[in-house]
mmCIF file of C-alpha atoms in Angstrom:
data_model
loop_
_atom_site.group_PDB
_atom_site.id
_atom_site.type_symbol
_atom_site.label_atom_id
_atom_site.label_comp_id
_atom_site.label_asym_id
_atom_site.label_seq_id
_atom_site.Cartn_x
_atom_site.Cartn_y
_atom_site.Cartn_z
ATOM 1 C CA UNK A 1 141.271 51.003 288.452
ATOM 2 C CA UNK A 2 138.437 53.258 287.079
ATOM 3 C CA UNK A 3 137.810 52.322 283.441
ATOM 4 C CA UNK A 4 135.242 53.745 280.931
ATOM 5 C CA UNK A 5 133.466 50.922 279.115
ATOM 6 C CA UNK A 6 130.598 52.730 277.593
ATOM 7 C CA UNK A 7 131.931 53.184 274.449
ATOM 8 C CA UNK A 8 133.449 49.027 274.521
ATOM 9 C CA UNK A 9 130.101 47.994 275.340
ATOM 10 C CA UNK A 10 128.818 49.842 272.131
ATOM 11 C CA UNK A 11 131.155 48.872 270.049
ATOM 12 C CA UNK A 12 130.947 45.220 271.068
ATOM 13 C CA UNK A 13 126.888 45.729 271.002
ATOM 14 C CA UNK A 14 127.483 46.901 267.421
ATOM 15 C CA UNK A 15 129.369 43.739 266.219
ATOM 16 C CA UNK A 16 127.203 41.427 268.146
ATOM 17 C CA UNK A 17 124.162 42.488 265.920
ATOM 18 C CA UNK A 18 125.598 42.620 262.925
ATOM 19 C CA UNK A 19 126.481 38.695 263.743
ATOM 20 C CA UNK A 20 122.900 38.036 264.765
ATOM 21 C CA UNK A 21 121.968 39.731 261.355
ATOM 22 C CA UNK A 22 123.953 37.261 259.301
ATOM 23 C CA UNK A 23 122.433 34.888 256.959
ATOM 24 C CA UNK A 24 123.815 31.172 258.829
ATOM 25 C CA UNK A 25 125.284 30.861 261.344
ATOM 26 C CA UNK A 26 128.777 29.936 260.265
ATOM 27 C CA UNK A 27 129.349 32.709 258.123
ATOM 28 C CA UNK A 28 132.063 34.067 260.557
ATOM 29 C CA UNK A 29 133.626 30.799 259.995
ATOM 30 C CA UNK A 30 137.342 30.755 258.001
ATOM 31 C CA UNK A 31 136.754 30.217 254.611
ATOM 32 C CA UNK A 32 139.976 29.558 252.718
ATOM 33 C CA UNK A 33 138.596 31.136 249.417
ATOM 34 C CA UNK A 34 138.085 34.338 251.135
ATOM 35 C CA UNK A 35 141.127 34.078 252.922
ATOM 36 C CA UNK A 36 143.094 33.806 249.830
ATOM 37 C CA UNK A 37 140.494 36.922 248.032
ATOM 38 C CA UNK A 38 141.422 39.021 251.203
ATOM 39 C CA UNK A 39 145.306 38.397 251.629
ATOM 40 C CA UNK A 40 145.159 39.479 247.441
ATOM 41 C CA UNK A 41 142.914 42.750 248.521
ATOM 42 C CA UNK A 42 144.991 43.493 251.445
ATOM 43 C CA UNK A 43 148.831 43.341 249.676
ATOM 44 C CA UNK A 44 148.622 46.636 248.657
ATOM 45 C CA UNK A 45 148.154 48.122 251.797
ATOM 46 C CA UNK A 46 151.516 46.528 253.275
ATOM 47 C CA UNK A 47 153.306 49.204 255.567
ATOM 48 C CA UNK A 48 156.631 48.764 257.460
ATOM 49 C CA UNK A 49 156.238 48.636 261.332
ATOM 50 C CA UNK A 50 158.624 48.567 264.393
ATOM 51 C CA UNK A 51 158.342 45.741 266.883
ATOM 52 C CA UNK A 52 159.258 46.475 270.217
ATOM 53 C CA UNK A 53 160.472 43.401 272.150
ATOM 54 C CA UNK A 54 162.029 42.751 275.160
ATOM 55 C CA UNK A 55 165.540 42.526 275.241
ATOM 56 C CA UNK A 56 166.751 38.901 275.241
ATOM 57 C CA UNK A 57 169.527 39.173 278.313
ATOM 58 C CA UNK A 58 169.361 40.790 281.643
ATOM 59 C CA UNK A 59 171.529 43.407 281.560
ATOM 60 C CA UNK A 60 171.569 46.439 283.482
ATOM 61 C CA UNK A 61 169.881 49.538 281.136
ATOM 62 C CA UNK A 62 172.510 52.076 280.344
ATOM 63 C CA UNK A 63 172.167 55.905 280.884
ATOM 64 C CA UNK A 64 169.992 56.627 277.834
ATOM 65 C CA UNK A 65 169.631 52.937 276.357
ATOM 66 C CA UNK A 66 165.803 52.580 275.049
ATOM 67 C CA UNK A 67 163.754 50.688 277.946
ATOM 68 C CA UNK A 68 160.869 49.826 279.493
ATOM 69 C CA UNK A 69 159.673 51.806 282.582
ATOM 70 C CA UNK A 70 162.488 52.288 284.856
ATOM 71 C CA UNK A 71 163.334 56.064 286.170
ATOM 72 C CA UNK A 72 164.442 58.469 283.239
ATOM 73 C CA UNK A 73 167.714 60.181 281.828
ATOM 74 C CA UNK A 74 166.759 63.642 281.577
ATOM 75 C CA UNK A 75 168.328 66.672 281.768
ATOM 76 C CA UNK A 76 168.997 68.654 285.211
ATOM 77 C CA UNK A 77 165.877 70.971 284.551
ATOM 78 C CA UNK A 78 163.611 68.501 283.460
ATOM 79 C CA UNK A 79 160.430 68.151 285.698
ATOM 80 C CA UNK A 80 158.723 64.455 286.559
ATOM 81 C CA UNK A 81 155.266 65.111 284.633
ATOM 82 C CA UNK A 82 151.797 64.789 286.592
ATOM 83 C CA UNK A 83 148.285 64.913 285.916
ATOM 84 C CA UNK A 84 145.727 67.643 286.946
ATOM 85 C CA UNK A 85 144.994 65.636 290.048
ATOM 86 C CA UNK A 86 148.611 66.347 290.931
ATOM 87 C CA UNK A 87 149.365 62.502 290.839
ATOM 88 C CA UNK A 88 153.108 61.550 288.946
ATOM 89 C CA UNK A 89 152.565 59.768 286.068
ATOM 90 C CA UNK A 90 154.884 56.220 285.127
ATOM 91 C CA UNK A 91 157.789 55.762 282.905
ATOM 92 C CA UNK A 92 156.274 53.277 279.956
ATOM 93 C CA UNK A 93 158.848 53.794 277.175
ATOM 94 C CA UNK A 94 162.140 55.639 276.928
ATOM 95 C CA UNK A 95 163.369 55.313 273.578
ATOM 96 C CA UNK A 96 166.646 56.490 272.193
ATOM 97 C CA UNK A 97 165.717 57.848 268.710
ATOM 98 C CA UNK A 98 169.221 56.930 267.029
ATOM 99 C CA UNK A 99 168.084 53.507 268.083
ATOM 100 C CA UNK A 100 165.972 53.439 265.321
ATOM 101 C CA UNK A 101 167.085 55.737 262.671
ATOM 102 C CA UNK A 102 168.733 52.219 260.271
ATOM 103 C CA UNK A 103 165.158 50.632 260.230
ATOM 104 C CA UNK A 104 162.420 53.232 260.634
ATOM 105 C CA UNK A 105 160.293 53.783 257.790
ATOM 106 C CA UNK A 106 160.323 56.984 255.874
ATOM 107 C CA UNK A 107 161.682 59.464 257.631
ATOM 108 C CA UNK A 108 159.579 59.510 260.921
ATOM 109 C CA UNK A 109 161.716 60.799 264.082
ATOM 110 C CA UNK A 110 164.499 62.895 264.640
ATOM 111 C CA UNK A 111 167.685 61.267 264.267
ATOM 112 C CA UNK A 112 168.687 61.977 267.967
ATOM 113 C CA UNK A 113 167.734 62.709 271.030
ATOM 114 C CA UNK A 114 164.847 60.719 273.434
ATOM 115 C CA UNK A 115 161.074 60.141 273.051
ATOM 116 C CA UNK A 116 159.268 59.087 276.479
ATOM 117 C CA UNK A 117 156.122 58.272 277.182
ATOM 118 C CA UNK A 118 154.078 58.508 280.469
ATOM 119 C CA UNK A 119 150.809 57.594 281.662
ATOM 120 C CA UNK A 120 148.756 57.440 284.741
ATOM 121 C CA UNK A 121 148.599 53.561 285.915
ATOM 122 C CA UNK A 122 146.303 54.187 288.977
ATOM 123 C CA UNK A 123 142.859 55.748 287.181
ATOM 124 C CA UNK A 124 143.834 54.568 283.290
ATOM 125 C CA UNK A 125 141.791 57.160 281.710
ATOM 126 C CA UNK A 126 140.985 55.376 278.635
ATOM 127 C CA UNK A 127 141.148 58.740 276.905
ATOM 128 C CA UNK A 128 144.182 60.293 278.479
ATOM 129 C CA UNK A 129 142.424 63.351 279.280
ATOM 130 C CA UNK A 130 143.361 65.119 282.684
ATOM 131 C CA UNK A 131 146.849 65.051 281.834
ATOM 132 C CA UNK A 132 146.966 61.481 282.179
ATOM 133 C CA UNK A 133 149.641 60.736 279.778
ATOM 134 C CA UNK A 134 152.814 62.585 277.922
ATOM 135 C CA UNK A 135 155.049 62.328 275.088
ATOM 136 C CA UNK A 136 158.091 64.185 275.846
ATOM 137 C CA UNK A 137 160.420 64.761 273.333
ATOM 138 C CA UNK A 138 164.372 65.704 274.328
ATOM 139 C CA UNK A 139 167.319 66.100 272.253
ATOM 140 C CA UNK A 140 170.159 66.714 274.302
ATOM 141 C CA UNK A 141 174.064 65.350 274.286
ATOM 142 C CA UNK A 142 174.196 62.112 276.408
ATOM 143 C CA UNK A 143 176.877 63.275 278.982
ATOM 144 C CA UNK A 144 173.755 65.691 279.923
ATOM 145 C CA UNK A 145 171.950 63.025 280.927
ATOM 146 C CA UNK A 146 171.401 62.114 284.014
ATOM 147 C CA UNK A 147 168.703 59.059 285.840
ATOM 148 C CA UNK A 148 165.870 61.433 288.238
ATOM 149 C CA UNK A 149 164.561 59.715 291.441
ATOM 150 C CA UNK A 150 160.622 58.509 291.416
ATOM 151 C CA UNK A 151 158.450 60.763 292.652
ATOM 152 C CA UNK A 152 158.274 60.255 296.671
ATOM 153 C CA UNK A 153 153.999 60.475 295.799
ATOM 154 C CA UNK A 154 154.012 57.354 292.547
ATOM 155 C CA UNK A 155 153.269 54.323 294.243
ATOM 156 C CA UNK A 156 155.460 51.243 294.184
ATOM 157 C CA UNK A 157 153.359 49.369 291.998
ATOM 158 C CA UNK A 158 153.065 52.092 289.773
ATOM 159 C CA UNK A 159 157.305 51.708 289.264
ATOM 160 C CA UNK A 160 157.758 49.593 286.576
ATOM 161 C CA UNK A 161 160.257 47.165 286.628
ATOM 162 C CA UNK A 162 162.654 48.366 284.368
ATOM 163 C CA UNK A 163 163.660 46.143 281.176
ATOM 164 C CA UNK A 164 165.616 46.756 277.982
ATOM 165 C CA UNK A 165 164.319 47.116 274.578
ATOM 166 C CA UNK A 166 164.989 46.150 271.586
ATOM 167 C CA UNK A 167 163.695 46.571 267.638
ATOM 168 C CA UNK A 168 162.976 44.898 264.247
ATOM 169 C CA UNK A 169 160.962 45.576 261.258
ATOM 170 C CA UNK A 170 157.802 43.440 260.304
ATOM 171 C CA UNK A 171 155.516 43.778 258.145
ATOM 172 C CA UNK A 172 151.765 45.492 258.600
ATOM 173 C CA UNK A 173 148.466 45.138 257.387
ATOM 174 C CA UNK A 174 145.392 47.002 258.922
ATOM 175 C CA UNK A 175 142.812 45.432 261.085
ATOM 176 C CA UNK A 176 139.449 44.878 260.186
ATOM 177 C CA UNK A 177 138.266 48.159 261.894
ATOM 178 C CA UNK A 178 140.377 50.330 260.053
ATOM 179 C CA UNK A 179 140.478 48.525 256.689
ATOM 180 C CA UNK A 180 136.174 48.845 256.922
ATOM 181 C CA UNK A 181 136.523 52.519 257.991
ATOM 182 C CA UNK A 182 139.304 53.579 255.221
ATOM 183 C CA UNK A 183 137.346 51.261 252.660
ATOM 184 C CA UNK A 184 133.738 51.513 252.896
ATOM 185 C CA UNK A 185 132.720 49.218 250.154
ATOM 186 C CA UNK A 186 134.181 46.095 252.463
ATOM 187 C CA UNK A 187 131.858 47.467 255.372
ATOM 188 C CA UNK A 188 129.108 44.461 254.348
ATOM 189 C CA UNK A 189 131.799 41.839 254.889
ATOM 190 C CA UNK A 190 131.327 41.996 258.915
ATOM 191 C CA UNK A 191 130.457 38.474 259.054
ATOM 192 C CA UNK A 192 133.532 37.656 257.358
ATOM 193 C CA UNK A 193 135.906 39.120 259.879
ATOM 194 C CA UNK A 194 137.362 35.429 260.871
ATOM 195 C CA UNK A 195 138.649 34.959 257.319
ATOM 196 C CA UNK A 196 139.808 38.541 256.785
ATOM 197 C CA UNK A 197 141.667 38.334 260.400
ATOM 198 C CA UNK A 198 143.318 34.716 258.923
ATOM 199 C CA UNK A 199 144.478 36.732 255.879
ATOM 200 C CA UNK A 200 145.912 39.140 257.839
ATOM 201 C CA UNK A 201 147.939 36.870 260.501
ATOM 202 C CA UNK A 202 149.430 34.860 257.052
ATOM 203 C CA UNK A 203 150.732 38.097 255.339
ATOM 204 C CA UNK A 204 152.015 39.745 258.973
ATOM 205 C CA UNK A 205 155.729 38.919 259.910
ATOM 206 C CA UNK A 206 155.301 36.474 263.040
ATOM 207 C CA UNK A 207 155.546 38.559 265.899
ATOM 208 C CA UNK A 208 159.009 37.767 268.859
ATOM 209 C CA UNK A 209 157.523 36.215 272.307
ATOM 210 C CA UNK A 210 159.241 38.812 273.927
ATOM 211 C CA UNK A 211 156.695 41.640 272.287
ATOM 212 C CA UNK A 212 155.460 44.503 273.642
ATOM 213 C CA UNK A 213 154.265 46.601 270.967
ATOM 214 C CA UNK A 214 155.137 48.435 267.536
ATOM 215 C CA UNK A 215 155.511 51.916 266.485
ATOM 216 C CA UNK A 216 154.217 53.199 262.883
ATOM 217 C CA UNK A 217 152.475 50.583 260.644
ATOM 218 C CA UNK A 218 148.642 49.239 261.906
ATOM 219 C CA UNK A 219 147.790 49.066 265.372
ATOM 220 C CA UNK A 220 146.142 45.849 266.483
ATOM 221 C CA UNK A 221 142.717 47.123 267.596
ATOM 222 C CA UNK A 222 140.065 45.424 270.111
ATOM 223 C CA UNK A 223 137.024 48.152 269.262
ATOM 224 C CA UNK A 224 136.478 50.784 266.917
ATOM 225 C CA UNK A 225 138.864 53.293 265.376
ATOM 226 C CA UNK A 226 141.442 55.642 267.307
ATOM 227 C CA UNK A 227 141.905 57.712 264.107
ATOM 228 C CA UNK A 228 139.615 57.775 261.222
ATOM 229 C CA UNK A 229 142.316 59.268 258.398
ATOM 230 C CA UNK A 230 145.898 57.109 258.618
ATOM 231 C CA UNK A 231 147.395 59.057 255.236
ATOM 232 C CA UNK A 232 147.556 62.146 258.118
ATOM 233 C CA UNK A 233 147.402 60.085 260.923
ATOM 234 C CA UNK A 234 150.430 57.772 261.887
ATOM 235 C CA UNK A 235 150.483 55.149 264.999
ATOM 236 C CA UNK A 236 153.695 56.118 266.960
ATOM 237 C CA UNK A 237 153.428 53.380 269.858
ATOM 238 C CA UNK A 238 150.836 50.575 270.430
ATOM 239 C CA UNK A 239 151.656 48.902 273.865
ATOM 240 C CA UNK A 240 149.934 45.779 274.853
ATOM 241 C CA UNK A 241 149.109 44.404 278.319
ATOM 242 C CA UNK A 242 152.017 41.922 279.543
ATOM 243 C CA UNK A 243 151.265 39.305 281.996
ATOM 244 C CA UNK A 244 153.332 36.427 282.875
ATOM 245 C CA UNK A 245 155.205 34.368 285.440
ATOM 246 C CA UNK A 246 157.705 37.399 285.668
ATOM 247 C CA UNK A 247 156.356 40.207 285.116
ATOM 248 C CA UNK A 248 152.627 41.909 285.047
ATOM 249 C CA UNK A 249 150.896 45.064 283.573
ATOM 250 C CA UNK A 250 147.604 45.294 282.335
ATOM 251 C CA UNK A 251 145.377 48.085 281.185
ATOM 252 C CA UNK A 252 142.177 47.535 281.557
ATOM 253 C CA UNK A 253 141.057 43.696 281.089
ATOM 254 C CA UNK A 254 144.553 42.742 279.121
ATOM 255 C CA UNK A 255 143.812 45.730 276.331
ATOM 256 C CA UNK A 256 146.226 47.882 274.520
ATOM 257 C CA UNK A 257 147.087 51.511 274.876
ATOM 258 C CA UNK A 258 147.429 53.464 271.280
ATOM 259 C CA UNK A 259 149.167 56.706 270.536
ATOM 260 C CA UNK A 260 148.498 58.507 267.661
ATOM 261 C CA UNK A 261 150.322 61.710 266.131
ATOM 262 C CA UNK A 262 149.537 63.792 262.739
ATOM 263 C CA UNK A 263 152.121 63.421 260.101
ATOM 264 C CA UNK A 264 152.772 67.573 260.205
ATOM 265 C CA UNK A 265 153.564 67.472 264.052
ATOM 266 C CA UNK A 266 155.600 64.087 263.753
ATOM 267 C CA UNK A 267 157.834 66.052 260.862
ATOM 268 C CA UNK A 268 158.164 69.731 263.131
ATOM 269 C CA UNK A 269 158.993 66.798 266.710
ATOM 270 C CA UNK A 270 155.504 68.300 268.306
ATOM 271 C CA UNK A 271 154.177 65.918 270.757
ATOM 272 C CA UNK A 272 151.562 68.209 272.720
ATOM 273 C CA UNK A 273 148.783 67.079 270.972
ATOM 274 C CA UNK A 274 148.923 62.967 270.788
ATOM 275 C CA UNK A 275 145.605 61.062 270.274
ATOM 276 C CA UNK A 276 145.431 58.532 273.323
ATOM 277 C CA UNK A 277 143.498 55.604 273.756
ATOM 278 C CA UNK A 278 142.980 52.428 275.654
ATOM 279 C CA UNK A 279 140.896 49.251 274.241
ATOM 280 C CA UNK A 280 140.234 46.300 276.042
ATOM 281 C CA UNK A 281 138.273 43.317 276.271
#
């Protein structure tokens, strides 16, 4: 898989000097006064997220359930979407938006209809330029729906083993990166990133095994930014890298994938212009 890493290495270059530059050397150590300053500084900044988990049993997914890759229920005119090389993109999510009207916060998506969202598995542009990825919106009556073949061109390893989803709230707090870049008076504390990152994991609901990812809240981030404004910016999906005895997908070297939306086209359902990208280690 062809990954960019320019832009890891530089943000990993970054942090490694501004460790170098600190005054001893365990002043990235926890500190459990500055944990306790940070979880007081970060309270305030609290926001409701969505944790996607997999589904506890085994059963079959249902035309139009929310899942994990799998084939789609679309509508008869709906076309398999494919990148400007031509090559079909993957199923990731398909999420049934009534699935989530009871617990998401505000009043983010439309109350019905399906969200999906694609992405090229064989390149990975960490960008999602080319076409790479998609965020389709449909709202359509269920009996319409109906579950498309795969592509005869998408590889078999680029099928995802289909899985059922389910949700829960937890609670959110931003990572160091975006805390730093909303809050610029904290940007000195680099070297204290191990006791802000304790704070953090103390005030966060514990996440299910079965995770995935969330939708809205604070995306968990391995580099720098996605977005630098999250008042007009909101995280709709953050999907992680999944690797176990059963099942395997990673992007990159186990990183996460992050979509981004603005508040205005969240509010008129206008997914054309997503902010993509993929972090990893």
């Amino acid at each position: 898989m062809t990954i960019h890493y320019y832009r890891y290495w530089k943000a990993w270059e970054k942090l490694v000097v501004a460790e170098m530059n600190a005054k001893t050397d365990d002043n990235d150590e926890i500190d459990e006064k500055t944990v306790c300053e940070f979880i007081e500084v970060l309270k305030p900044f609290k926001r409701k997220a969505i944790e996607i988990s997999f589904a506890s049993s085994e059963d079959a997914a249902r035309t139009g359930c929310s899942k994990y890759g799998g084939q789609p229920d679309v509508p008869e005119d709906f076309q398999w979407p494919l990148d400007n090389n031509n090559r079909p993109l993957s199923l990731l999510l398909q999420i049934n938006c009534s699935d989530l009207t009871p617990i998401a916060p505000e009043d983010y998506l439309p109350k019905s209809g399906h969200l999906y969202f694609f992405y090229e598995l064989g390149e990975q542009n960490w960008e999602g330029a080319e076409n790479s990825i998609r965020v389709i919106y449909i709202d359509t009556q269920h009996k319409e729906l109906h579950r498309i073949d795969y592509p005869k061109t998408l590889a078999n390893e680029f099928r995802l083993k289909e899985r059922v989803i389910s949700f829960k709230t937890k609670d959110s707090y931003p990572a160091f990166q975006d805390f730093g870049n909303q809050n610029t008076e904290y940007n000195q504390l680099i070297d204290k990133v191990e006791s802000f990152n304790e704070a953090r994991s103390r005030l966060e609901t514990e996440s299910s095994s079965n995770a995935i990812g969330t939708m809205f809240g604070y995306a968990d981030l391995i580099h720098d930014v996605v977005v630098n404004d999250l008042n007009t910016n909101i995280l709709l999906l953050q999907l992680s890298s999944i690797e176990d005895d059963s099942y395997e997908l990673l992007f990159g070297d186990c990183g996460n994938i992050y979509f981004y939306i603005s508040r205005h086209d969240l509010q008129t359902k206008d997914f054309r212009h997503v902010k993509f990208e993929l972090q990893c280690y």
